[in-house]
C-alpha positions in Angstrom: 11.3 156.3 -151.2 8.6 156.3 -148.7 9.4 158.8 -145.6 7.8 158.9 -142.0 5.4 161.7 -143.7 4.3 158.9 -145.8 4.0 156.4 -143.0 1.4 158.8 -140.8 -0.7 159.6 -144.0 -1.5 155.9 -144.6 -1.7 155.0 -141.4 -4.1 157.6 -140.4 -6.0 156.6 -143.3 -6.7 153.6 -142.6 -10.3 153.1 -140.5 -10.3 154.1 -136.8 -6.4 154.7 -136.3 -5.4 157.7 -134.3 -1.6 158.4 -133.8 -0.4 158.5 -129.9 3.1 159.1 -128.7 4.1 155.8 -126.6 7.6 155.2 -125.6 8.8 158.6 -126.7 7.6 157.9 -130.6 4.9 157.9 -132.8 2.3 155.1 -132.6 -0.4 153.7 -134.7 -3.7 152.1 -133.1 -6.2 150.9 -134.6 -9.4 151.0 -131.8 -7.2 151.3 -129.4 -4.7 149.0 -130.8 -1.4 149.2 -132.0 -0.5 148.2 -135.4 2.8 150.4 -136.3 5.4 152.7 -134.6 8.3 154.9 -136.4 11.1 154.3 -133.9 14.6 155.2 -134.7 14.3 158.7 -135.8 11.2 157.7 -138.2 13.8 156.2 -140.3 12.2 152.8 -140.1 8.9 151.4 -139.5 7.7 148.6 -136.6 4.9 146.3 -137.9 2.8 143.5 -136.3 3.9 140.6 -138.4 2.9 136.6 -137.7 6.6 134.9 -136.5 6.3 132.7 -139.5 6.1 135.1 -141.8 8.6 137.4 -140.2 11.7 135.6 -139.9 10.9 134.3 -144.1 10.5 138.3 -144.3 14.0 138.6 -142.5 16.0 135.6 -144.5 14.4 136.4 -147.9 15.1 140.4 -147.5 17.6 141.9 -145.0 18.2 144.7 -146.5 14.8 145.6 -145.9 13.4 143.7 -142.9 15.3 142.9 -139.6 13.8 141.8 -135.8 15.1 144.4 -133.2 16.1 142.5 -130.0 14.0 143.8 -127.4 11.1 142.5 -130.1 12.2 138.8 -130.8 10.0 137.3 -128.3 6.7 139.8 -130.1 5.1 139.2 -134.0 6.6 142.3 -135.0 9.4 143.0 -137.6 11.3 146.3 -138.7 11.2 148.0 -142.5 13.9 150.0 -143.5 11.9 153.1 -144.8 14.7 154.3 -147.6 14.7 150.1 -148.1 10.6 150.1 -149.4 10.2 149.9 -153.2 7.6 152.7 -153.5 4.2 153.8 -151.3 2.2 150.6 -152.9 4.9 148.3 -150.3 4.2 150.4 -147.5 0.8 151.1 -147.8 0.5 146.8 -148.4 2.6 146.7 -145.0 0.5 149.4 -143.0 -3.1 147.6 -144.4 -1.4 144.1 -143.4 -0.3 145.1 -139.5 -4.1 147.1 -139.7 -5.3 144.1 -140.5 -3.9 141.7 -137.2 -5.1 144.5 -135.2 -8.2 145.7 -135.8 -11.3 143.9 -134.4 -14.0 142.1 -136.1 -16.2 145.3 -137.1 -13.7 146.8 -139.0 -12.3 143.6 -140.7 -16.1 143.2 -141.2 -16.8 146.5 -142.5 -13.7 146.7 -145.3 -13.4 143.2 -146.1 -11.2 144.0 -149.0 -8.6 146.6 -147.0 -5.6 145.7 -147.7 -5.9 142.3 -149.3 -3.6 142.0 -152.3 -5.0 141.1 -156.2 -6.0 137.3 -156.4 -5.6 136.5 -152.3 
C-alpha cells in the first residue's frame, strides 16, 4: 500500500517538480505548476484529472476515487492512498496529473513519461 513517503518520492522524481507547502499541505508543481497535493493528513492524494475522465474514475471505483466538494467545479479528483493497488497505480496517477501540467518542453523532452504500454 502506497504511503505519502511514496507519493513525494515519485513526485519529486518526476522532471522539474519541487514540493511547496500551499494551503497548509504538501504540493507538487511541476515548473511552477501544480499537479498533486496530500491533503487530509497525507492519507489521500489530489490529482489533476480531465472531468470526463474523473467522474467515469468516480462511478467505476469509489472506493478508490471520490470529488471533494470544494473541488467539483476544478479537473481534479481524490485517491484513497491505502485504496491504490501497488506503486505502479500511483506512479501511473502522479506521471498522468505531471503530464496536464507540465509545459510543452518537458512533454517534449520525455515523450514517453508516463504513457502506459500500447497508448
Amino acid at each position: 500500500m502506497p504511503d505519502a513517503e511514496d507519493v513525494r518520492r515519485i513526485a519529486l522524481s518526476l522532471p522539474d517538480t519541487a514540493e511547496k507547502i500551499a494551503w497548509s499541505m504538501p504540493t507538487f508543481r511541476v515548473a511552477g505548476k501544480m499537479f498533486a497535493t496530500l491533503p487530509e493528513e497525507e492519507t489521500s492524494l489530489a490529482v489533476r484529472c480531465p472531468k470526463e475522465e474523473r467522474d467515469e474514475l468516480v462511478l467505476a471505483e469509489p472506493r478508490k476515487f471520490w470529488i471533494a466538494d470544494h473541488e467539483a467545479q476544478f479537473a481534479w479528483v481524490r485517491a484513497r492512498l491505502a485504496a491504490l493497488e501497488d506503486e505502479n497505480e500511483l506512479r501511473d496517477i502522479l506521471a498522468d496529473s505531471w503530464r496536464q501540467a507540465a509545459p510543452q518542453r518537458l512533454l517534449e523532452a520525455y515523450p514517453d513519461l508516463g504513457v502506459a504500454k500500447g497508448d
